[in-house]
Short mmCIF file of C-alpha atoms and ligand atoms in Angstrom, two decimals:
data_model
loop_
_atom_site.label_atom_id
_atom_site.label_comp_id
_atom_site.label_asym_id
_atom_site.label_seq_id
_atom_site.Cartn_x
_atom_site.Cartn_y
_atom_site.Cartn_z
CA MET A 1 -0.08 -0.06 0.04
CA ALA A 2 2.73 2.03 -0.33
CA ASP A 3 1.93 5.72 -0.91
CA SER A 4 2.63 6.95 -4.43
CA ALA A 5 3.45 10.84 -5.42
CA GLN A 6 -0.47 10.28 -6.58
CA ALA A 7 -1.94 9.19 -3.03
CA GLN A 8 -2.94 5.95 -3.82
CA LYS A 9 -6.60 5.22 -3.26
CA LEU A 10 -7.26 2.06 -1.47
CA VAL A 11 -9.50 -0.50 -1.01
CA TYR A 12 -11.22 -1.28 2.52
CA LEU A 13 -13.27 -4.06 3.29
CA VAL A 14 -15.44 -4.39 6.83
CA THR A 15 -17.32 -7.45 7.43
CA GLY A 16 -19.90 -7.43 10.01
CA GLY A 17 -19.61 -3.24 9.06
CA CYS A 18 -23.62 -2.75 9.93
CA GLY A 19 -23.11 -4.13 13.61
CA PHE A 20 -23.21 -1.80 16.57
CA LEU A 21 -19.13 -1.60 16.35
CA GLY A 22 -19.07 -2.18 12.61
CA GLU A 23 -21.29 0.69 11.58
CA HIS A 24 -18.90 3.21 13.45
CA VAL A 25 -16.23 1.92 11.59
CA VAL A 26 -17.32 2.51 8.73
CA ARG A 27 -18.01 6.27 9.52
CA MET A 28 -14.79 6.27 10.96
CA LEU A 29 -13.21 5.16 7.91
CA LEU A 30 -15.24 7.57 5.91
CA GLN A 31 -14.29 10.61 8.11
CA ARG A 32 -10.47 9.82 8.89
CA GLU A 33 -8.80 7.60 6.55
CA PRO A 34 -7.82 9.84 3.71
CA ARG A 35 -6.42 7.37 1.24
CA LEU A 36 -9.91 5.38 0.76
CA GLY A 37 -11.04 4.82 -2.50
CA GLU A 38 -13.95 2.43 -2.27
CA LEU A 39 -15.23 0.88 0.97
CA ARG A 40 -16.74 -2.06 1.01
CA VAL A 41 -19.55 -3.17 3.67
CA PHE A 42 -20.05 -6.89 4.12
CA ASP A 43 -22.87 -8.27 6.48
CA LEU A 44 -25.60 -10.67 6.62
CA HIS A 45 -28.29 -7.91 7.16
CA LEU A 46 -27.05 -4.67 5.61
CA GLY A 47 -28.51 -1.69 7.21
CA PRO A 48 -30.64 1.07 5.60
CA TRP A 49 -28.36 3.77 6.44
CA LEU A 50 -25.78 2.62 4.38
CA GLU A 51 -27.85 4.21 1.28
CA GLU A 52 -26.82 7.81 2.61
CA LEU A 53 -23.36 6.98 2.54
CA LYS A 54 -23.31 6.57 -1.03
CA THR A 55 -23.67 9.95 -2.20
CA GLY A 56 -20.04 11.15 -0.89
CA PRO A 57 -16.70 11.18 -2.62
CA VAL A 58 -15.80 7.63 -1.59
CA ARG A 59 -17.34 4.70 -3.40
CA VAL A 60 -19.51 2.72 -1.07
CA THR A 61 -20.10 -0.78 -1.97
CA ALA A 62 -23.08 -2.79 0.08
CA ILE A 63 -22.47 -6.96 0.09
CA GLN A 64 -24.92 -8.79 1.32
CA GLY A 65 -23.11 -12.12 1.98
CA ASP A 66 -22.46 -14.72 4.95
CA VAL A 67 -18.83 -14.88 6.23
CA THR A 68 -19.22 -19.29 6.55
CA GLN A 69 -19.35 -18.97 2.62
CA ALA A 70 -15.94 -19.40 1.31
CA HIS A 71 -17.01 -18.06 -2.12
CA GLU A 72 -19.12 -15.14 -1.07
CA VAL A 73 -15.95 -14.14 0.88
CA ALA A 74 -13.48 -14.35 -1.46
CA ALA A 75 -15.71 -12.33 -3.86
CA ALA A 76 -16.07 -9.74 -1.36
CA VAL A 77 -12.35 -9.93 -0.74
CA ALA A 78 -10.85 -9.88 -3.72
CA GLY A 79 -9.03 -6.43 -4.98
CA ALA A 80 -8.97 -4.96 -1.33
CA HIS A 81 -5.79 -3.75 0.05
CA VAL A 82 -7.56 -4.10 3.74
CA VAL A 83 -9.70 -6.07 5.30
CA ILE A 84 -11.39 -5.52 8.95
CA HIS A 85 -13.03 -8.38 10.42
CA THR A 86 -15.87 -7.71 12.63
CA ALA A 87 -18.33 -9.79 11.44
CA GLY A 88 -19.18 -12.20 14.46
CA LEU A 89 -22.16 -14.04 16.54
CA VAL A 90 -21.85 -12.35 19.84
CA ASP A 91 -24.06 -14.39 21.87
CA VAL A 92 -23.59 -15.26 25.48
CA PHE A 93 -27.67 -15.80 25.81
CA GLY A 94 -28.19 -19.28 24.13
CA ARG A 95 -29.69 -18.01 21.33
CA ALA A 96 -27.74 -19.76 18.72
CA SER A 97 -26.22 -22.99 19.00
CA PRO A 98 -22.71 -23.65 19.75
CA LYS A 99 -22.37 -25.11 16.22
CA THR A 100 -23.48 -21.72 14.48
CA ILE A 101 -21.23 -19.92 16.71
CA HIS A 102 -18.14 -22.00 15.97
CA GLU A 103 -19.36 -21.71 12.33
CA VAL A 104 -19.41 -17.62 12.45
CA ASN A 105 -16.70 -17.08 14.45
CA VAL A 106 -14.15 -19.29 13.67
CA GLN A 107 -14.95 -20.70 10.24
CA GLY A 108 -15.94 -17.40 8.91
CA THR A 109 -12.51 -16.09 10.14
CA ARG A 110 -10.75 -18.91 8.44
CA ASN A 111 -13.05 -17.84 5.27
CA VAL A 112 -11.51 -14.52 5.70
CA ILE A 113 -7.63 -15.68 6.11
CA GLU A 114 -8.04 -17.74 3.17
CA ALA A 115 -9.57 -15.09 1.00
CA CYS A 116 -6.72 -12.72 1.78
CA VAL A 117 -4.09 -15.36 1.00
CA GLN A 118 -5.72 -16.74 -2.42
CA THR A 119 -6.50 -13.19 -3.69
CA GLY A 120 -3.56 -11.23 -2.43
CA THR A 121 -5.09 -8.97 0.35
CA ARG A 122 -2.15 -8.56 2.44
CA PHE A 123 -3.64 -6.39 5.77
CA LEU A 124 -5.97 -7.69 8.06
CA VAL A 125 -7.47 -6.25 11.22
CA TYR A 126 -9.29 -8.97 13.53
CA THR A 127 -12.17 -7.74 16.24
CA SER A 128 -11.49 -10.48 18.84
CA SER A 129 -12.22 -9.84 22.33
CA MET A 130 -11.63 -9.50 26.29
CA GLU A 131 -13.09 -13.14 26.41
CA VAL A 132 -10.09 -14.76 24.74
CA VAL A 133 -8.40 -13.97 28.17
CA GLY A 134 -11.19 -13.86 30.45
CA PRO A 135 -12.84 -14.18 33.12
CA ASN A 136 -11.79 -17.79 33.00
CA THR A 137 -14.24 -20.95 34.23
CA LYS A 138 -12.32 -20.44 37.69
CA GLY A 139 -13.65 -16.62 38.05
CA HIS A 140 -10.03 -15.81 38.78
CA PRO A 141 -10.01 -11.51 38.54
CA PHE A 142 -7.97 -9.69 35.91
CA TYR A 143 -7.66 -6.57 37.58
CA ARG A 144 -5.65 -4.06 35.22
CA GLY A 145 -4.13 -6.21 33.58
CA ASN A 146 -2.40 -5.67 29.83
CA GLU A 147 -1.62 -7.94 27.17
CA ASP A 148 1.78 -9.54 28.74
CA THR A 149 -0.37 -10.26 32.42
CA PRO A 150 -0.06 -13.84 32.87
CA TYR A 151 -3.44 -15.34 33.23
CA GLU A 152 -4.91 -18.73 32.82
CA ALA A 153 -7.46 -18.30 30.25
CA VAL A 154 -9.30 -21.55 30.17
CA HIS A 155 -12.81 -21.58 28.97
CA ARG A 156 -16.16 -23.89 28.08
CA HIS A 157 -18.06 -21.31 26.49
CA PRO A 158 -18.62 -21.86 22.94
CA TYR A 159 -18.58 -17.53 22.46
CA PRO A 160 -15.06 -17.08 24.49
CA CYS A 161 -13.78 -20.78 22.85
CA SER A 162 -15.04 -19.47 19.49
CA LYS A 163 -13.01 -16.18 19.65
CA ALA A 164 -10.02 -17.58 21.17
CA LEU A 165 -9.61 -19.95 18.68
CA ALA A 166 -10.44 -16.89 15.33
CA GLU A 167 -7.73 -15.20 17.01
CA TRP A 168 -5.30 -17.58 17.29
CA LEU A 169 -5.87 -18.39 13.51
CA VAL A 170 -5.56 -14.60 12.68
CA LEU A 171 -2.31 -14.67 14.38
CA GLU A 172 -1.02 -17.49 13.41
CA ALA A 173 -1.78 -16.39 9.42
CA ASN A 174 0.69 -13.61 10.02
CA GLY A 175 3.31 -13.73 7.37
CA ARG A 176 1.76 -16.41 5.39
CA LYS A 177 2.58 -15.67 1.61
CA VAL A 178 -0.71 -14.22 -0.47
CA CYS A 179 -1.03 -14.69 -3.87
CA GLY A 180 1.88 -12.27 -5.49
CA GLY A 181 4.51 -13.80 -2.85
CA LEU A 182 4.57 -10.87 -0.34
CA PRO A 183 3.49 -11.52 3.20
CA LEU A 184 0.29 -11.00 5.10
CA VAL A 185 0.17 -8.78 8.00
CA THR A 186 -2.32 -9.38 10.68
CA CYS A 187 -3.26 -8.16 14.26
CA ALA A 188 -5.94 -8.85 16.92
CA LEU A 189 -7.81 -6.20 19.01
CA ARG A 190 -9.47 -7.33 22.12
CA PRO A 191 -12.11 -4.63 23.01
CA THR A 192 -13.39 -4.74 26.67
CA GLY A 193 -16.89 -4.44 27.48
CA ILE A 194 -18.28 -1.64 24.32
CA TYR A 195 -20.70 0.79 25.09
CA GLY A 196 -21.87 3.84 23.37
CA GLU A 197 -24.76 4.37 20.25
CA GLY A 198 -25.98 1.46 19.13
CA HIS A 199 -25.58 -1.00 22.04
CA GLN A 200 -28.52 -2.50 22.36
CA ILE A 201 -27.93 -4.28 25.92
CA MET A 202 -27.75 -0.71 27.03
CA ARG A 203 -30.95 -0.06 25.60
CA ASP A 204 -32.41 -3.41 26.58
CA PHE A 205 -31.57 -2.04 30.39
CA TYR A 206 -33.07 1.24 30.15
CA ARG A 207 -36.52 -0.05 28.77
CA GLN A 208 -36.45 -2.88 31.96
CA GLY A 209 -35.83 0.38 33.89
CA LEU A 210 -38.93 2.15 32.31
CA ARG A 211 -40.81 -1.03 32.85
CA LEU A 212 -39.90 -1.06 36.52
CA GLY A 213 -41.10 2.29 37.22
CA GLY A 214 -37.54 4.28 36.59
CA ARG A 215 -35.81 1.64 38.97
CA LEU A 216 -32.89 -0.85 38.45
CA PHE A 217 -31.73 -3.44 41.04
CA ARG A 218 -28.55 -3.57 42.29
CA ALA A 219 -27.69 -7.27 41.71
CA ILE A 220 -23.63 -7.04 41.56
CA PRO A 221 -21.56 -5.95 44.15
CA ALA A 222 -20.23 -2.13 43.55
CA SER A 223 -16.37 -3.65 44.08
CA VAL A 224 -16.36 -5.49 40.98
CA GLU A 225 -14.77 -3.61 38.20
CA HIS A 226 -15.47 -4.37 34.93
CA GLY A 227 -13.60 -3.12 31.76
CA ARG A 228 -15.59 -0.97 29.26
CA VAL A 229 -14.25 1.18 26.08
CA TYR A 230 -16.38 3.68 24.00
CA VAL A 231 -17.36 2.19 20.60
CA GLY A 232 -16.28 5.20 19.22
CA ASN A 233 -12.32 4.88 20.45
CA VAL A 234 -12.54 1.31 19.57
CA ALA A 235 -13.56 2.31 15.87
CA TRP A 236 -10.57 4.44 15.55
CA MET A 237 -8.20 2.10 17.13
CA HIS A 238 -9.50 -0.21 14.27
CA VAL A 239 -8.80 2.55 11.80
CA LEU A 240 -5.44 3.45 12.99
CA ALA A 241 -4.09 0.00 13.51
CA ALA A 242 -5.64 -0.88 9.76
CA ARG A 243 -3.28 2.56 8.83
CA GLU A 244 -0.22 1.76 10.29
CA LEU A 245 -0.01 -2.27 9.58
CA GLU A 246 1.89 -1.76 6.57
CA ARG A 247 4.24 0.94 7.89
CA ARG A 248 5.05 -1.04 11.00
CA ALA A 249 4.52 -4.36 9.74
CA ALA A 250 7.51 -5.79 11.84
CA ARG A 251 6.20 -4.21 15.25
CA MET A 252 2.81 -4.77 14.89
CA GLY A 253 2.36 -8.19 12.94
CA GLY A 254 1.00 -11.16 14.63
CA GLN A 255 0.51 -8.68 17.84
CA VAL A 256 -2.59 -8.15 19.89
CA TYR A 257 -4.06 -5.27 21.41
CA PHE A 258 -6.32 -4.45 24.23
CA CYS A 259 -8.95 -1.70 23.31
CA TYR A 260 -8.75 0.97 26.00
CA ASP A 261 -9.80 4.39 26.47
CA GLY A 262 -10.34 7.26 29.56
CA SER A 263 -13.86 5.20 30.74
CA PRO A 264 -13.78 4.88 34.06
CA TYR A 265 -13.53 1.42 36.34
CA LYS A 266 -16.72 0.25 37.61
CA SER A 267 -19.03 -2.29 38.18
CA TYR A 268 -21.35 -3.76 35.31
CA GLU A 269 -24.03 -1.85 36.87
CA ASP A 270 -22.67 1.33 38.12
CA PHE A 271 -21.21 1.69 34.94
CA ASN A 272 -24.46 1.77 33.25
CA MET A 273 -26.30 4.17 35.42
CA GLU A 274 -23.64 6.84 34.26
CA PHE A 275 -26.23 6.64 31.34
CA LEU A 276 -29.35 5.47 32.38
CA GLY A 277 -29.43 7.67 35.45
CA PRO A 278 -29.53 10.91 33.29
CA CYS A 279 -32.12 9.59 31.67
CA GLY A 280 -34.29 9.40 34.60
CA LEU A 281 -33.55 5.50 36.25
CA ARG A 282 -32.30 5.00 39.63
CA LEU A 283 -29.92 1.95 41.19
CA VAL A 284 -31.52 0.67 44.02
CA GLY A 285 -29.30 -0.59 46.90
CA THR A 286 -25.58 0.09 47.74
CA ARG A 287 -25.32 -3.67 47.75
CA PRO A 288 -26.86 -6.27 46.25
CA LEU A 289 -30.51 -6.89 46.85
CA VAL A 290 -30.24 -10.46 46.00
CA PRO A 291 -28.11 -13.22 47.90
CA TYR A 292 -25.89 -14.72 45.25
CA TRP A 293 -27.19 -18.33 45.91
CA LEU A 294 -30.65 -16.64 44.76
CA LEU A 295 -29.10 -15.17 41.66
CA VAL A 296 -27.41 -18.06 41.02
CA PHE A 297 -30.78 -20.52 41.12
CA LEU A 298 -32.64 -18.18 39.20
CA ALA A 299 -29.77 -18.33 36.20
CA ALA A 300 -30.07 -21.94 36.60
CA LEU A 301 -33.92 -21.79 36.12
CA ASN A 302 -33.67 -19.51 32.98
CA VAL A 303 -31.20 -22.32 31.80
CA LEU A 304 -34.10 -24.69 32.25
CA LEU A 305 -36.78 -22.56 30.87
CA GLN A 306 -34.99 -21.89 27.62
CA TRP A 307 -34.29 -25.53 27.02
CA LEU A 308 -37.96 -26.15 27.81
CA LEU A 309 -39.16 -23.65 25.82
CA ARG A 310 -37.04 -23.91 22.96
CA PRO A 311 -39.86 -25.70 20.92
CA LEU A 312 -42.14 -22.70 20.94
CA LEU A 313 -40.18 -19.57 21.43
CA LEU A 314 -36.21 -17.97 22.02
CA TYR A 315 -36.29 -17.40 25.66
CA ALA A 316 -32.66 -15.28 26.41
CA PRO A 317 -32.91 -13.17 29.12
CA LEU A 318 -29.79 -11.52 30.43
CA LEU A 319 -29.23 -13.50 33.61
CA ASN A 320 -27.59 -16.85 33.14
CA PRO A 321 -24.50 -18.79 34.74
CA TYR A 322 -22.38 -17.47 32.17
CA THR A 323 -23.41 -13.80 32.19
CA LEU A 324 -23.70 -13.91 36.05
CA ALA A 325 -20.37 -15.18 36.49
CA MET A 326 -18.64 -12.41 34.10
CA ALA A 327 -20.85 -9.75 35.91
CA ASN A 328 -19.47 -10.81 39.18
CA THR A 329 -15.60 -11.17 38.17
CA THR A 330 -13.36 -8.31 37.92
CA PHE A 331 -12.22 -7.83 34.60
CA THR A 332 -10.08 -4.48 33.86
CA VAL A 333 -7.51 -3.33 31.38
CA SER A 334 -4.47 -1.12 31.98
CA THR A 335 -2.39 -0.91 28.43
CA ASP A 336 -0.58 1.80 26.55
CA LYS A 337 0.69 -1.23 24.31
CA ALA A 338 -1.76 -0.06 21.12
CA GLN A 339 0.19 3.57 22.07
CA ARG A 340 3.83 2.34 22.00
CA HIS A 341 3.15 0.11 19.18
CA PHE A 342 0.87 2.54 16.48
CA GLY A 343 0.45 5.79 18.23
CA TYR A 344 -3.13 5.33 19.30
CA GLU A 345 -4.44 7.87 21.79
CA PRO A 346 -8.42 7.84 22.27
CA LEU A 347 -10.40 10.20 19.89
CA PHE A 348 -12.83 10.55 22.77
CA SER A 349 -12.60 11.85 26.16
CA TRP A 350 -14.81 10.02 28.76
CA GLU A 351 -17.00 12.91 29.21
CA ASP A 352 -17.69 13.36 25.23
CA SER A 353 -18.26 9.33 25.25
CA ARG A 354 -20.66 9.88 28.15
CA THR A 355 -22.44 12.83 26.70
CA ARG A 356 -22.76 10.98 23.10
CA THR A 357 -24.33 7.50 24.93
CA ILE A 358 -26.51 9.31 27.13
CA LEU A 359 -27.71 11.59 23.78
CA TRP A 360 -28.47 8.06 21.93
CA VAL A 361 -30.46 6.78 25.03
CA GLN A 362 -32.39 9.79 25.18
CA ALA A 363 -33.06 9.74 21.47
CA THR A 364 -33.97 6.09 21.69
CA GLY A 365 -36.33 6.34 24.68
CA GLY A 366 -36.18 2.57 24.66
CA SER A 367 -37.63 2.05 21.66
CA ALA A 368 -37.10 -0.46 19.13
CA GLN A 369 -34.32 1.01 16.67
N1 NAD B 1 -20.33 -5.99 21.86
C1 NAD B 1 -18.72 -5.85 22.84
O1 NAD B 1 -19.03 -5.65 23.72
C2 NAD B 1 -17.77 -6.46 21.82
C3 NAD B 1 -16.61 -6.86 22.93
C4 NAD B 1 -15.45 -7.38 22.72
C5 NAD B 1 -15.60 -7.76 20.91
N2 NAD B 1 -16.68 -7.72 20.40
C6 NAD B 1 -16.58 -8.26 19.06
O2 NAD B 1 -17.05 -6.79 17.75
C7 NAD B 1 -17.75 -7.61 16.64
C8 NAD B 1 -18.46 -6.88 16.62
O3 NAD B 1 -19.81 -7.03 17.68
P1 NAD B 1 -20.66 -6.47 17.94
O4 NAD B 1 -20.98 -6.38 19.25
O5 NAD B 1 -20.72 -5.28 16.98
O6 NAD B 1 -21.92 -7.10 17.20
P2 NAD B 1 -23.04 -7.05 16.44
O7 NAD B 1 -23.80 -8.60 16.59
O8 NAD B 1 -23.82 -5.60 16.48
O9 NAD B 1 -22.72 -7.24 14.70
C9 NAD B 1 -22.34 -8.14 14.52
C10 NAD B 1 -22.19 -7.93 12.91
O10 NAD B 1 -21.81 -8.81 12.34
C11 NAD B 1 -22.88 -9.77 11.25
N3 NAD B 1 -22.98 -11.08 10.94
C12 NAD B 1 -23.06 -12.03 11.97
N4 NAD B 1 -22.90 -13.15 11.58
C13 NAD B 1 -22.37 -13.25 9.84
C14 NAD B 1 -22.42 -13.76 9.02
N5 NAD B 1 -22.40 -15.32 8.88
N6 NAD B 1 -21.52 -13.46 8.04
C15 NAD B 1 -21.72 -12.05 7.50
N7 NAD B 1 -21.97 -11.46 8.73
C16 NAD B 1 -22.33 -11.53 9.70
C17 NAD B 1 -23.89 -9.17 11.91
O11 NAD B 1 -25.17 -9.24 11.03
C18 NAD B 1 -23.62 -7.98 12.60
O12 NAD B 1 -24.27 -6.51 11.85
C19 NAD B 1 -17.81 -9.12 17.43
O13 NAD B 1 -16.46 -9.75 16.19
C20 NAD B 1 -17.50 -9.33 18.55
O14 NAD B 1 -16.87 -10.57 19.18
C21 NAD B 1 -17.69 -6.93 20.88
C1 LIG B 2 -28.50 -10.14 35.16
C2 LIG B 2 -27.24 -9.29 35.82
C3 LIG B 2 -26.59 -10.22 36.42
C4 LIG B 2 -26.49 -8.53 35.05
O1 LIG B 2 -25.93 -7.72 35.70
C5 LIG B 2 -25.80 -9.28 33.74
C6 LIG B 2 -24.85 -8.53 33.24
C7 LIG B 2 -24.24 -8.94 31.71
C8 LIG B 2 -25.54 -9.30 30.83
C9 LIG B 2 -23.19 -8.21 31.12
C10 LIG B 2 -22.34 -8.35 31.80
C11 LIG B 2 -20.74 -8.41 31.39
C12 LIG B 2 -21.48 -8.38 30.14
C13 LIG B 2 -20.48 -8.84 28.71
C14 LIG B 2 -18.68 -7.75 28.88
O2 LIG B 2 -18.96 -6.79 28.64
C15 LIG B 2 -18.20 -8.07 27.64
C16 LIG B 2 -18.91 -8.84 26.63
C17 LIG B 2 -17.30 -9.47 25.49
C18 LIG B 2 -18.05 -9.36 23.88
O3 LIG B 2 -17.06 -10.01 23.30
C19 LIG B 2 -19.41 -9.55 23.95
C20 LIG B 2 -20.26 -9.00 25.05
C21 LIG B 2 -20.08 -9.42 26.10
C22 LIG B 2 -19.96 -11.01 26.67
C23 LIG B 2 -20.76 -8.88 27.45
C24 LIG B 2 -22.78 -9.39 27.42
C25 LIG B 2 -23.47 -8.72 28.69
C26 LIG B 2 -22.62 -8.81 29.83
C27 LIG B 2 -22.30 -10.23 30.01
#
């Protein structure tokens, strides 16, 4: 992708480009990647908002496709200079089968890698996850750790298992020769819990609070810190990593980077209240109102109900043994590796991230969109 006298116009492909993170990556590329000539947005479900992007100077190509279909991926990748692979099945609520999660997250990633090799695309940024590390099945806390912090990353749940394997595939592919003989350069970005405009779980909590008369009830101790990062900063890190991957290939190739910004360390529920409080909700209780053993019982009951009801309907509440364990296990990062390796600095301050998220929650008003 070496710059020529006339700045070369590049072709980027964003898989999952219509998702929560993907849409922010698409918009960030259009705003902040001057070398962009064509932006291909590949997704199983294309958003209607894509049409509004087609009036600008950059050619925006919407591609409806499935990452589990190798030929569809190869067709989308062919001719691209950079692939940002965010497409994934983000399911910790039992909505999809373990097989489907694996097919999308692992086989889909294999298909992206092989498409890069076969068609000669040299730069691949993968959206991994904090869950590749933890929390592990033993509930070990990860307190303000970094990419080099020792931690026993053992998982049983299909989602973290799929993300860990997909990340390994991406990093393992770094250095493979692509069509044309040059090496593939890959890196993986590990967001912690992403929040911001379009975060459906935040919207679900808001709607739940509205249903409960403006109240949410504390279920998790305030002392349990959960890492969160603003979606705009995650998108910016993807754009910057994709830009710097060529120039800093020796340093960045095969590396993982936690996504981080100035968002405060708080419990999952207290952090959500930074946005839901200004929207009129109140978190009842300074400590959990329900004993932990009862939460464990209710989580297990939800699994039973999900299984019993599956022939009739999809029952997938937020509370299950996995989400309870996650919410109850400290997992926060403190790192500057992305800054040291490719000059990343958060684009949005905590105050700006908070304001943007509050405005979004207020605008959606708990509505469906
Ligand atoms: N949301 C978070 O807190 C978080 C944190 C860390 C990492 N991540 C990762 O970020 C990525 C995006 O997550 P998100 O929160 O935006 O989820 P999302 O569900 O909003 O977006 C995922 C996108 O991928 C698309 N997709 C799913 N299956 C596909 C398939 N078979 N073919 C093509 N497209 C497909 C979906 O249609 C969707 O647009 C995922 O890889 C996820 O693991 C998310
Ligand atoms: C019902 C209560 C116990 C409530 O507090 C449960 C909260 C629970 C739904 C969330 C707690 C932690 C969240 C996860 C975390 O932010 C990181 C994630 C990694 C990312 O790759 C996908 C999303 C998620 C798994 C995220 C999902 C919601 C929580 C489990």
